[in-house]
Coordinates of C-alpha atoms and ligand atoms in Angstrom, one line a residue:
M142 CA -32.5 -11.9 -20.1
S143 CA -36.1 -12.7 -19.5
T144 CA -38.3 -14.4 -16.9
V145 CA -40.3 -17.5 -17.0
A146 CA -43.4 -18.5 -15.1
G147 CA -42.9 -21.3 -12.6
T148 CA -44.5 -24.3 -14.2
G149 CA -42.7 -27.0 -12.3
G150 CA -40.5 -29.4 -14.1
W151 CA -37.4 -28.7 -12.0
D152 CA -34.1 -30.4 -12.7
H153 CA -32.7 -29.6 -9.3
T154 CA -34.0 -28.1 -6.0
V155 CA -32.1 -26.4 -3.2
D156 CA -33.0 -24.1 -0.3
L157 CA -30.7 -21.2 -1.4
L158 CA -29.3 -20.7 -4.9
V159 CA -26.4 -18.3 -5.2
V160 CA -25.5 -17.0 -8.7
G161 CA -21.7 -16.2 -8.9
S162 CA -18.7 -17.5 -7.0
G163 CA -16.9 -14.4 -5.6
A164 CA -16.4 -13.6 -1.9
G165 CA -20.0 -12.4 -1.4
A166 CA -21.5 -15.5 -3.0
M167 CA -19.3 -17.9 -1.0
T168 CA -20.0 -16.1 2.3
A169 CA -23.7 -16.4 1.8
A170 CA -23.4 -20.1 1.0
I171 CA -21.3 -20.7 4.1
I172 CA -24.0 -19.2 6.3
A173 CA -26.7 -21.2 4.6
G174 CA -24.7 -24.3 5.2
D175 CA -24.2 -23.4 8.9
R176 CA -28.0 -23.0 9.3
G177 CA -28.7 -26.5 7.9
A178 CA -30.0 -25.3 4.6
S179 CA -28.9 -26.8 1.2
A180 CA -27.1 -24.3 -0.9
L181 CA -25.7 -24.3 -4.4
L182 CA -23.4 -21.8 -6.2
I183 CA -23.5 -21.6 -9.9
E184 CA -20.6 -20.0 -11.8
K185 CA -20.7 -19.1 -15.5
S186 CA -17.0 -19.6 -16.3
D187 CA -14.8 -22.6 -15.9
R188 CA -13.1 -21.1 -12.8
Y189 CA -14.6 -19.9 -9.5
G190 CA -13.6 -16.8 -7.6
G191 CA -14.3 -13.9 -10.0
N192 CA -12.7 -10.6 -9.3
S193 CA -12.5 -11.5 -5.6
A194 CA -9.9 -14.2 -6.4
M195 CA -7.9 -11.7 -8.6
S196 CA -8.0 -9.0 -6.0
G197 CA -5.9 -7.8 -3.0
G198 CA -8.4 -9.6 -0.8
G199 CA -8.7 -6.7 1.6
L200 CA -11.8 -5.9 3.6
W201 CA -12.5 -2.4 5.1
V202 CA -14.2 -3.1 8.4
P203 CA -14.4 -0.3 11.0
T204 CA -14.5 -1.5 14.7
N205 CA -13.2 -5.0 13.6
H206 CA -12.0 -7.1 16.6
L207 CA -8.4 -7.2 15.3
L208 CA -7.9 -3.5 15.7
G209 CA -6.6 -4.0 19.3
T210 CA -3.9 -6.3 18.0
V211 CA -2.3 -3.3 16.2
G212 CA -3.0 -0.8 18.9
V213 CA -5.8 1.2 17.2
K214 CA -8.9 2.3 19.0
D215 CA -12.1 2.7 17.0
S216 CA -15.7 3.3 17.9
R217 CA -19.1 3.0 16.2
E218 CA -19.5 6.8 16.5
E219 CA -16.2 7.5 14.7
A220 CA -17.0 5.0 12.0
W221 CA -20.5 6.5 11.6
A222 CA -19.0 10.0 11.4
Y223 CA -16.5 8.9 8.7
L224 CA -18.9 6.8 6.6
T225 CA -21.6 9.5 6.6
A226 CA -19.0 12.2 5.7
T227 CA -17.6 10.2 2.8
T228 CA -20.8 8.8 1.4
A229 CA -22.3 12.3 1.6
G230 CA -26.0 11.5 1.7
A231 CA -25.9 9.1 -1.3
V232 CA -26.9 6.0 0.7
P233 CA -29.9 5.4 3.0
E234 CA -28.9 5.5 6.6
D235 CA -30.3 2.0 7.4
R236 CA -28.0 0.4 4.8
L237 CA -25.0 2.3 6.3
R238 CA -25.9 1.2 9.7
A239 CA -26.4 -2.4 8.6
Y240 CA -22.9 -2.4 7.2
L241 CA -21.2 -0.9 10.2
E242 CA -23.1 -3.2 12.6
T243 CA -22.7 -6.4 10.7
A244 CA -19.2 -6.2 9.1
P245 CA -17.3 -6.7 12.3
E246 CA -19.7 -9.5 13.4
L247 CA -19.0 -11.2 10.0
V248 CA -15.2 -11.1 10.5
K249 CA -15.5 -12.6 14.0
Y250 CA -18.0 -15.2 12.8
L251 CA -15.8 -16.3 9.9
M252 CA -12.7 -16.5 12.0
E253 CA -14.4 -18.5 14.7
R254 CA -16.5 -20.8 12.5
S255 CA -14.7 -21.2 9.1
R256 CA -11.2 -21.4 7.6
A257 CA -11.0 -17.6 7.1
R258 CA -8.2 -15.9 9.0
F259 CA -7.5 -12.2 8.8
V260 CA -4.9 -9.7 10.1
A261 CA -5.3 -5.9 10.5
L262 CA -3.1 -3.6 8.4
P263 CA -1.9 -1.1 11.0
L264 CA -0.5 1.5 8.5
Y265 CA -3.1 1.3 5.7
A266 CA -4.8 4.6 6.4
D267 CA -8.5 5.3 5.5
Y268 CA -8.5 7.0 2.1
Y269 CA -9.7 10.3 3.5
P270 CA -7.6 10.5 6.7
N271 CA -8.6 14.1 7.3
A272 CA -12.4 13.4 7.3
P273 CA -14.1 13.3 10.7
G274 CA -13.8 9.9 12.3
A275 CA -11.0 8.7 10.0
K276 CA -8.3 6.3 11.2
Q277 CA -4.7 6.2 10.2
G278 CA -4.7 2.4 9.9
G279 CA -6.3 -0.8 11.2
R280 CA -9.7 -0.7 9.6
S281 CA -8.4 -2.5 6.5
I282 CA -7.8 -6.2 7.1
E283 CA -6.3 -8.8 4.8
P284 CA -6.3 -12.6 4.7
E285 CA -3.4 -14.6 6.1
N286 CA -1.5 -16.8 3.8
F287 CA -3.4 -20.0 2.9
D288 CA -2.0 -23.3 1.8
A289 CA -3.4 -24.3 -1.6
R290 CA -2.9 -28.0 -0.8
L291 CA -5.9 -27.8 1.5
L292 CA -8.0 -27.3 -1.7
G293 CA -6.9 -30.5 -3.4
D294 CA -8.3 -30.8 -6.9
E295 CA -10.3 -27.6 -6.4
F296 CA -7.2 -25.4 -6.5
P297 CA -6.6 -25.5 -10.3
R298 CA -10.3 -24.5 -10.7
M299 CA -9.7 -21.2 -8.8
R300 CA -9.3 -18.0 -10.9
D301 CA -5.7 -16.8 -11.0
Q302 CA -4.6 -13.8 -9.1
N303 CA -4.3 -10.6 -11.2
P304 CA -0.5 -10.7 -12.1
Q305 CA -0.1 -7.2 -10.8
M306 CA -0.4 -8.6 -7.3
L307 CA 2.4 -11.1 -7.7
I308 CA 6.2 -10.9 -7.8
M309 CA 7.4 -11.6 -11.3
G310 CA 3.9 -12.7 -12.2
R311 CA 4.0 -15.8 -10.0
V312 CA 5.1 -15.4 -6.4
F313 CA 2.6 -14.3 -3.8
M314 CA 3.1 -11.5 -1.3
T315 CA 0.6 -10.1 1.2
V316 CA -0.7 -6.6 1.1
F317 CA 1.6 -5.8 4.0
E318 CA 4.6 -7.2 2.2
A319 CA 3.7 -5.5 -1.1
R320 CA 4.2 -2.1 0.5
T321 CA 7.7 -3.0 1.8
L322 CA 8.7 -4.4 -1.6
L323 CA 7.3 -1.8 -3.9
C324 CA 8.1 1.3 -1.8
R325 CA 11.6 -0.2 -1.1
E326 CA 11.2 0.1 2.7
R327 CA 13.9 -1.1 5.0
G328 CA 14.3 -4.9 4.6
W329 CA 12.9 -5.1 1.1
I330 CA 15.8 -7.0 -0.4
R331 CA 15.8 -9.6 2.4
L332 CA 12.0 -10.0 2.0
T333 CA 12.3 -10.4 -1.8
M334 CA 14.9 -13.2 -1.2
K335 CA 12.7 -14.8 1.4
L336 CA 9.6 -14.9 -0.8
L337 CA 11.5 -16.1 -3.9
G338 CA 13.4 -18.7 -1.9
R339 CA 10.1 -20.0 -0.4
Y340 CA 8.7 -20.3 -3.9
W341 CA 11.7 -22.0 -5.6
L342 CA 12.7 -24.3 -2.7
D343 CA 9.2 -25.7 -2.5
I344 CA 10.5 -28.5 -4.6
P345 CA 7.8 -31.2 -4.6
W346 CA 5.1 -28.5 -5.4
R347 CA 7.3 -27.0 -8.2
F348 CA 7.1 -30.3 -10.0
K349 CA 3.3 -30.1 -9.8
S350 CA 2.5 -26.5 -10.6
R351 CA 3.9 -23.1 -11.6
R352 CA 1.4 -21.5 -9.3
D353 CA 2.6 -20.6 -5.8
R354 CA 0.8 -22.6 -3.1
N355 CA 1.4 -20.0 -0.4
L356 CA -1.7 -18.1 -1.4
A357 CA -2.1 -14.5 -0.4
M358 CA -4.5 -11.6 -1.1
G359 CA -7.6 -12.5 -3.2
N360 CA -6.5 -16.1 -3.9
A361 CA -6.0 -16.7 -0.1
L362 CA -9.5 -15.2 0.7
V363 CA -11.3 -17.3 -2.0
G364 CA -9.2 -20.3 -1.0
M365 CA -10.3 -20.0 2.6
L366 CA -13.9 -19.6 1.6
R367 CA -13.9 -22.4 -0.9
R368 CA -12.3 -24.7 1.7
S369 CA -15.1 -23.7 4.1
L370 CA -17.7 -24.6 1.5
M371 CA -16.0 -28.0 1.1
D372 CA -16.2 -28.5 4.8
R373 CA -20.0 -28.0 4.5
D374 CA -20.4 -30.0 1.3
V375 CA -21.7 -27.0 -0.6
P376 CA -21.2 -27.6 -4.3
V377 CA -20.0 -25.0 -6.8
W378 CA -21.1 -25.8 -10.4
L379 CA -18.8 -24.3 -12.9
N380 CA -19.7 -23.6 -16.6
T381 CA -23.3 -22.9 -15.4
A382 CA -24.7 -19.5 -16.3
A383 CA -27.9 -18.1 -14.9
R384 CA -30.0 -17.0 -17.9
E385 CA -33.6 -16.4 -16.6
L386 CA -35.3 -15.9 -13.3
V387 CA -38.4 -18.1 -12.6
V388 CA -41.3 -16.2 -11.0
E389 CA -44.3 -17.8 -9.3
D390 CA -47.1 -15.6 -7.9
G391 CA -44.8 -12.6 -7.9
R392 CA -42.0 -14.4 -6.0
V393 CA -38.6 -15.4 -7.5
V394 CA -38.5 -19.2 -7.0
G395 CA -35.6 -20.3 -9.2
V396 CA -33.4 -19.8 -12.1
V397 CA -33.1 -21.2 -15.6
A398 CA -29.4 -21.9 -16.2
E399 CA -27.3 -23.1 -19.0
R400 CA -25.1 -25.9 -17.8
E401 CA -22.5 -27.2 -20.2
G402 CA -24.7 -26.2 -23.1
R403 CA -27.9 -27.6 -21.6
R404 CA -30.8 -25.6 -20.2
I405 CA -31.8 -26.6 -16.7
R406 CA -34.3 -25.3 -14.1
I407 CA -33.1 -24.9 -10.6
R408 CA -35.6 -24.3 -7.8
A409 CA -34.6 -22.3 -4.8
N410 CA -37.1 -22.7 -1.9
R411 CA -35.8 -19.9 0.2
G412 CA -34.4 -17.5 -2.3
V413 CA -32.0 -16.6 -5.0
I414 CA -29.0 -14.4 -4.2
L415 CA -27.5 -12.6 -7.2
A416 CA -23.7 -12.2 -6.7
A417 CA -22.6 -12.3 -10.3
G418 CA -20.4 -9.2 -10.3
G419 CA -20.6 -5.9 -12.2
F420 CA -20.6 -5.0 -15.9
E421 CA -17.0 -4.1 -16.4
S422 CA -16.5 -6.5 -19.3
S423 CA -19.6 -5.5 -21.3
Q424 CA -18.6 -2.8 -23.8
A425 CA -22.3 -2.2 -24.6
M426 CA -23.2 -1.6 -21.0
R427 CA -20.1 0.6 -20.5
E428 CA -21.2 2.7 -23.4
K429 CA -24.7 2.9 -22.1
Y430 CA -24.0 3.8 -18.5
L431 CA -20.4 4.9 -17.8
P432 CA -18.8 8.3 -18.6
Q433 CA -17.1 8.4 -22.0
P434 CA -14.8 7.4 -23.4
T435 CA -14.6 4.0 -21.9
R436 CA -13.2 0.6 -23.0
A437 CA -13.6 -2.9 -21.4
E438 CA -9.8 -3.4 -22.1
W439 CA -9.1 -0.7 -19.5
S440 CA -10.6 -2.7 -16.8
C441 CA -8.6 -4.9 -14.3
G442 CA -11.7 -7.0 -13.7
N443 CA -12.9 -10.4 -14.6
K444 CA -13.8 -11.0 -18.3
H445 CA -16.9 -12.9 -17.4
N446 CA -18.5 -10.0 -15.4
T447 CA -20.9 -8.8 -18.1
G448 CA -23.7 -7.4 -16.1
D449 CA -25.9 -10.6 -16.3
A450 CA -27.3 -10.3 -12.8
I451 CA -28.2 -6.6 -13.4
N452 CA -30.2 -7.6 -16.5
L453 CA -31.8 -10.5 -14.6
G454 CA -32.9 -8.1 -12.0
L455 CA -34.3 -5.6 -14.6
S456 CA -36.3 -8.4 -16.1
V457 CA -38.4 -8.7 -12.9
G458 CA -38.8 -4.9 -12.5
A459 CA -35.8 -4.1 -10.3
A460 CA -34.6 -0.5 -9.9
L461 CA -31.0 0.5 -10.6
D462 CA -28.7 3.0 -8.9
L463 CA -25.1 4.4 -9.3
M464 CA -24.8 3.0 -12.8
D465 CA -22.5 5.7 -13.9
D466 CA -19.9 4.8 -11.3
A467 CA -17.1 2.3 -10.8
W468 CA -14.2 1.4 -8.5
W469 CA -12.1 3.7 -10.7
G470 CA -8.3 3.9 -10.9
P471 CA -5.8 4.8 -13.6
T472 CA -4.8 1.7 -15.5
T473 CA -2.1 0.5 -17.9
V474 CA -2.8 -1.9 -20.7
V475 CA 0.1 -4.4 -20.9
P476 CA 0.7 -6.2 -24.2
G477 CA -0.2 -9.9 -24.0
E478 CA -2.0 -9.7 -20.7
P479 CA -5.8 -10.3 -20.5
H480 CA -6.5 -7.6 -17.9
A481 CA -5.3 -4.1 -17.4
R482 CA -3.2 -3.3 -14.3
M483 CA -3.9 -0.5 -12.0
L484 CA -1.3 2.2 -11.4
V485 CA -1.7 2.3 -7.7
I486 CA 1.8 2.6 -6.3
E487 CA 3.6 4.0 -9.4
K488 CA 1.4 7.1 -9.5
S489 CA 2.1 7.8 -5.8
L490 CA 5.9 7.2 -5.6
P491 CA 8.1 10.3 -5.8
G492 CA 9.4 11.3 -9.2
S493 CA 6.3 10.5 -11.4
I494 CA 3.5 12.8 -12.4
L495 CA 0.3 12.4 -14.4
V496 CA -0.3 14.9 -17.2
D497 CA -3.0 15.6 -19.7
Q498 CA -2.2 16.0 -23.4
R499 CA -1.4 19.7 -22.9
G500 CA 1.3 18.5 -20.5
R501 CA -0.5 19.8 -17.5
R502 CA -1.1 18.0 -14.2
F503 CA -4.8 17.7 -13.3
V504 CA -4.8 15.9 -9.9
N505 CA -2.9 15.0 -6.8
E506 CA -1.3 11.8 -8.2
S507 CA -1.1 10.2 -4.7
A508 CA -4.8 10.7 -4.0
P509 CA -7.1 7.7 -3.8
Y510 CA -7.3 6.0 -7.2
I511 CA -11.0 6.9 -7.7
D512 CA -10.3 10.5 -7.3
V513 CA -7.6 10.4 -10.0
V514 CA -10.0 9.0 -12.6
N515 CA -12.9 11.3 -11.5
A516 CA -10.4 14.2 -12.1
M517 CA -9.4 12.6 -15.4
Y518 CA -13.0 12.6 -16.7
R519 CA -13.7 16.1 -15.3
S520 CA -10.6 17.5 -17.1
H521 CA -11.2 15.6 -20.4
T522 CA -12.4 18.1 -23.1
P523 CA -11.7 18.3 -26.8
E524 CA -9.3 21.2 -26.2
A525 CA -7.5 19.5 -23.4
P526 CA -7.8 15.7 -23.8
C527 CA -7.0 13.7 -20.7
V528 CA -7.7 10.2 -22.0
P529 CA -5.2 8.8 -22.2
A530 CA -3.2 10.7 -19.6
Y531 CA 0.5 10.1 -19.3
L532 CA 2.6 9.0 -16.3
V533 CA 5.9 10.8 -16.8
F534 CA 9.1 10.0 -15.0
D535 CA 12.9 10.0 -15.4
A536 CA 15.8 7.6 -15.2
T537 CA 16.0 7.9 -11.4
F538 CA 12.4 6.8 -10.9
R539 CA 12.9 4.0 -13.5
R540 CA 16.0 2.8 -11.7
K541 CA 14.4 2.7 -8.3
Y542 CA 10.8 1.6 -8.7
P543 CA 8.8 -1.1 -10.6
C544 CA 6.2 0.3 -13.0
G545 CA 3.4 -1.8 -14.4
P546 CA 4.9 -5.3 -15.3
V547 CA 8.4 -3.9 -15.4
L548 CA 10.8 -4.3 -12.5
Q549 CA 13.0 -1.4 -11.5
A550 CA 15.9 -0.9 -13.9
S551 CA 18.4 -1.9 -11.3
Q552 CA 16.9 -5.4 -11.7
Q553 CA 15.5 -5.2 -15.2
P554 CA 17.2 -2.5 -17.4
D555 CA 15.6 -1.4 -20.6
W556 CA 17.8 -3.7 -22.7
A557 CA 16.6 -6.7 -20.8
L558 CA 12.9 -6.1 -21.4
P559 CA 11.1 -8.9 -23.3
K560 CA 10.2 -8.2 -26.9
A561 CA 6.6 -7.6 -26.0
L562 CA 7.5 -4.8 -23.7
R563 CA 10.2 -3.0 -25.8
D564 CA 7.7 -0.3 -26.8
Y565 CA 5.8 -0.3 -23.5
F566 CA 7.3 3.0 -22.4
K567 CA 7.8 6.0 -24.6
K568 CA 11.4 7.1 -24.0
A569 CA 13.5 10.0 -25.1
D570 CA 16.6 12.0 -24.0
T571 CA 14.8 15.2 -23.6
L572 CA 11.3 16.2 -22.4
E573 CA 10.5 17.9 -25.7
E574 CA 11.3 14.7 -27.7
L575 CA 9.3 12.6 -25.2
A576 CA 6.3 15.0 -25.5
A577 CA 6.5 14.7 -29.3
K578 CA 6.5 10.9 -29.1
A579 CA 3.5 10.9 -26.8
G580 CA 1.5 13.6 -28.6
V581 CA 1.8 15.9 -25.6
D582 CA 2.4 19.7 -25.8
P583 CA 6.2 20.1 -25.3
A584 CA 6.1 23.5 -23.8
G585 CA 3.3 22.5 -21.4
L586 CA 5.3 19.4 -20.2
R587 CA 8.5 21.4 -19.8
A588 CA 6.8 24.0 -17.7
T589 CA 5.0 21.4 -15.6
V590 CA 8.2 19.5 -14.9
A591 CA 10.0 22.7 -13.9
R592 CA 7.3 23.6 -11.4
V593 CA 7.1 20.1 -10.0
N594 CA 10.9 20.0 -9.5
E595 CA 10.6 23.2 -7.4
Y596 CA 7.9 21.5 -5.3
A597 CA 10.1 18.5 -4.9
R598 CA 12.8 20.7 -3.3
S599 CA 10.4 22.6 -1.1
G600 CA 8.3 19.5 -0.3
V601 CA 5.1 21.5 -0.9
D602 CA 2.8 21.1 -3.8
P603 CA 0.6 24.2 -3.7
D604 CA -1.3 23.1 -6.9
F605 CA -2.6 19.7 -5.7
H606 CA -1.2 19.2 -2.1
R607 CA 0.5 15.9 -3.0
G608 CA 1.9 14.1 0.0
E609 CA 0.0 16.0 2.6
T610 CA -2.2 13.1 4.0
A611 CA -1.3 9.8 5.6
F612 CA -3.0 8.0 2.7
D613 CA -0.9 9.9 0.1
R614 CA 2.2 8.9 2.0
Y615 CA 1.3 5.2 2.4
Y616 CA 2.6 4.6 -1.0
G617 CA 5.4 7.1 -0.8
D618 CA 9.1 6.5 -0.3
E619 CA 9.9 7.4 3.3
K620 CA 13.6 7.8 2.4
V621 CA 12.8 10.7 0.1
K622 CA 12.8 14.1 1.9
P623 CA 11.2 16.5 2.5
N624 CA 8.1 15.0 0.9
P625 CA 8.0 11.2 0.3
C626 CA 5.7 11.6 -2.7
L627 CA 7.7 14.3 -4.5
A628 CA 11.0 14.0 -6.3
P629 CA 12.5 16.0 -9.2
I630 CA 12.2 14.7 -12.8
E631 CA 15.5 15.7 -14.2
K632 CA 17.7 12.8 -15.2
P633 CA 17.5 11.5 -18.8
P634 CA 16.2 9.4 -20.4
F635 CA 12.7 10.5 -19.7
Y636 CA 9.7 8.1 -19.9
A637 CA 6.0 8.3 -20.5
L638 CA 3.3 5.6 -20.0
E639 CA -0.3 5.8 -21.2
A640 CA -2.8 5.8 -18.3
Y641 CA -6.5 5.1 -18.9
P642 CA -9.6 5.7 -16.8
G643 CA -10.0 2.0 -15.8
E644 CA -11.4 0.3 -12.7
L645 CA -11.4 -2.7 -10.5
G646 CA -15.0 -3.4 -11.4
T647 CA -18.2 -1.4 -11.7
R648 CA -20.2 -0.4 -8.6
G649 CA -23.7 0.5 -9.9
G650 CA -26.4 -2.1 -10.0
L651 CA -29.6 -3.4 -8.5
R652 CA -31.0 -1.2 -5.7
T653 CA -31.2 -3.1 -2.5
D654 CA -32.4 -2.5 1.1
A655 CA -30.6 -3.0 4.4
R656 CA -31.4 -6.8 4.2
A657 CA -30.0 -7.0 0.6
H658 CA -33.5 -7.5 -0.9
V659 CA -33.6 -6.3 -4.5
L660 CA -36.1 -3.4 -4.7
D661 CA -38.5 -2.6 -7.5
G662 CA -39.2 0.8 -9.0
A663 CA -41.7 1.6 -6.1
G664 CA -39.0 0.8 -3.5
Q665 CA -40.7 -2.5 -2.6
P666 CA -38.7 -5.7 -2.1
I667 CA -39.0 -8.3 -4.9
P668 CA -39.9 -11.4 -2.9
G669 CA -37.3 -14.2 -3.1
L670 CA -34.6 -12.0 -4.7
Y671 CA -31.4 -10.7 -3.1
A672 CA -28.3 -9.0 -4.6
V673 CA -24.8 -8.5 -3.2
G674 CA -21.4 -7.3 -4.4
N675 CA -21.0 -5.4 -7.6
C676 CA -24.3 -6.4 -9.2
S677 CA -25.9 -4.3 -6.5
A678 CA -25.6 -0.6 -6.1
S679 CA -22.8 -0.1 -3.5
V680 CA -23.4 0.8 0.1
M681 CA -20.4 3.1 -0.3
G682 CA -22.3 5.3 -2.7
H683 CA -19.9 7.2 -4.9
S684 CA -17.1 7.0 -2.3
Y685 CA -14.2 4.7 -1.6
P686 CA -13.6 5.2 2.1
G687 CA -10.7 2.7 2.5
A688 CA -8.9 -0.4 1.1
G689 CA -11.4 -3.2 1.1
A690 CA -14.5 -1.1 0.7
T691 CA -15.8 -3.4 -2.1
I692 CA -15.2 -6.9 -0.8
G693 CA -16.1 -5.9 2.8
P694 CA -19.7 -5.0 1.7
A695 CA -20.0 -7.9 -0.8
M696 CA -19.3 -10.4 2.1
T697 CA -21.2 -8.5 4.7
F698 CA -24.4 -8.3 2.6
G699 CA -23.9 -11.9 1.5
F700 CA -24.0 -12.7 5.3
I701 CA -27.0 -10.5 5.8
A702 CA -28.9 -12.0 2.8
A703 CA -28.3 -15.6 3.8
R704 CA -29.4 -15.0 7.3
D705 CA -32.5 -13.3 6.0
A706 CA -33.3 -16.1 3.6
V707 CA -32.5 -18.8 6.1
P708 CA -33.5 -17.5 9.6
G709 CA -31.6 -19.2 12.4
Ligands
FAD119 C1 -6.5 -6.4 -9.2 C2 -7.7 -6.1 -8.3 C3 -7.5 -5.8 -6.9 C4 -8.5 -5.6 -6.1 N1 -8.3 -5.4 -4.7 C5 -9.4 -5.3 -3.9 C6 -9.2 -5.3 -2.5 O1 -8.1 -5.5 -1.9 N2 -10.3 -5.0 -1.7 C7 -11.5 -4.8 -2.2 O2 -12.5 -4.6 -1.5 N3 -11.7 -4.9 -3.6 C8 -10.7 -5.1 -4.4 N4 -10.9 -5.3 -5.8 C9 -12.3 -5.2 -6.2 C10 -13.0 -6.5 -5.9 O3 -12.3 -7.6 -6.3 C11 -14.4 -6.6 -6.5 O4 -15.1 -5.4 -6.3 C12 -15.2 -7.7 -5.8 O5 -14.4 -8.9 -5.8 C13 -16.5 -8.0 -6.5 O6 -17.1 -9.1 -6.0 P1 -18.4 -9.7 -6.6 O7 -18.8 -10.9 -5.7 O8 -19.4 -8.7 -6.9 O9 -17.9 -10.2 -8.0 P2 -16.9 -11.3 -8.5 O10 -15.9 -11.7 -7.4 O11 -16.3 -10.8 -9.7 O12 -17.7 -12.6 -8.7 C14 -18.7 -12.6 -9.7 C15 -18.7 -14.0 -10.4 O13 -20.0 -14.2 -11.1 C16 -19.8 -14.9 -12.3 N5 -20.9 -14.7 -13.2 C17 -21.1 -13.6 -14.0 N6 -22.3 -13.8 -14.7 C18 -22.8 -15.0 -14.3 C19 -24.0 -15.7 -14.6 N7 -24.9 -15.3 -15.5 N8 -24.2 -16.9 -14.0 C20 -23.3 -17.4 -13.1 N9 -22.2 -16.7 -12.7 C21 -21.9 -15.6 -13.3 C22 -18.4 -14.3 -12.8 O14 -17.8 -15.2 -13.7 C23 -17.7 -14.2 -11.4 O15 -16.9 -15.4 -11.2 C24 -9.9 -5.6 -6.6 C25 -10.1 -5.9 -7.9 C26 -9.0 -6.2 -8.8 C27 -9.3 -6.6 -10.2

């Protein structure tokens, strides 16, 4: 990445140029459109939407106006107490305030002025429900279903949902429905039939596409935003990668891009917003910045997020922050799938544990997923390797719950697994044999399981306090007593699945101020340059306060950046 001086010769001129096409990028362009400015999004790959389209589509928005609909009371003071407690001094206060003030305004704005529609998730607790100001639900919101027909020819150009968010890799469910299905809450069978029926009985559409048109989660969010851009005639250029920033008299005035193999110069009169995602798919940057060991294959994120925007910012003197951090979670690498899947629910349900290669637990498995990977790295030493760790469970767990791409054995027994998944689990009739197959210390594993089985009976985990918080229990099984996150591991065969320190994307990047301006090494804004989403250092610091804490800020700072560049 380099910069070029602005010597004219522009191929295209707009008011606001947005690099990337995730939720933050699209939000910024919607606002520019509403303010009468011309905007253009450029996207490196042949599909728009990035990680945002692959995601759960949730936004974490304290004091959002939907809280009342689910009977939750929230206040700016409580939100402030919670966010300052969880971010623990890592983020300047004016950025935190900008987030808390603007995020609820953004949600209301989009619901009133665009195609975006959200609902609050009443039971999705903040990730640290015992911290001051935490709420047991309601701050996380998700998009309503969105009909893909409204996108016309633009639908096939949207990046697919990560298959882990779909039933049998193809049928959409909302975040709310996912919990009912995966934790086998009351009504889960009826709901499964309803969603599968809706998919298969959608006859005319079935002749057109394998993709479900009742979009949910990230596809619904990006669909709503893309349709809102269509309403405003804002173009999205695919196969167009930003390669250089153009600087004139110290101000970023445009971008040199590669479009369908041709270099073009795009001028941006009011500013350039970098929204091109993190560096999860650059092995070189992972090795340079993240804790080791690390592999791009362990990421659930978009293959095209290779840190381009971070390098563009560096080329004009930008400062970086939080580069050693990511939206961590333990992941499983599934043969034949392009992205890893995160073990969010599997690790929390009763009857599975995570162990290191000595066979010892190292964390509360039901804790927020970033905490699990932070513990994995903390515990990983040459004497006690923890990468990979193993998710260990028994036949009862296997029968009741899905795990990675595999449905519960009551619906997909081992003999019915496709060839590619036959060796996906390590499996044995005794714990000792299982340990030998996985390269785990047999005595260690036996002792750990014996202890966990006692905890399952008492309902108390004195080692790691699993199941003690509302967040732990969100992905528990309420029918399992006395602790919905603990069940004995005792019925053969026993299973082990490798778990890696993966993520949903990285979170370190260009340092920005409360208006999303990119800052230089002296803390001064670089004129004409903004950054939002995972190419900017997160406003959440090293914390993950609740579901939606990455997309909420990406969109909110997209909103802030566009309003700054195009004042009303
Ligand atoms: C399975 C999964 C579930 C998730 N669930 C949630 C959730 O529910 N809530 C939440 O908050 N977060 C969630 N996340 C994380 C979230 O999706 C990301 O943190 C967020 O979408 C990042 O947004 P972004 O705009 O920074 O990047 P992206 O949405 O990834 O967009 C970046 C885009 O920029 C493009 N690009 C890259 N380089 C260039 C270039 N040089 N020129 C032009 N374009 C370029 C990329 O191709 C990409 O399309 C999830 C992630 C995954 C994978």
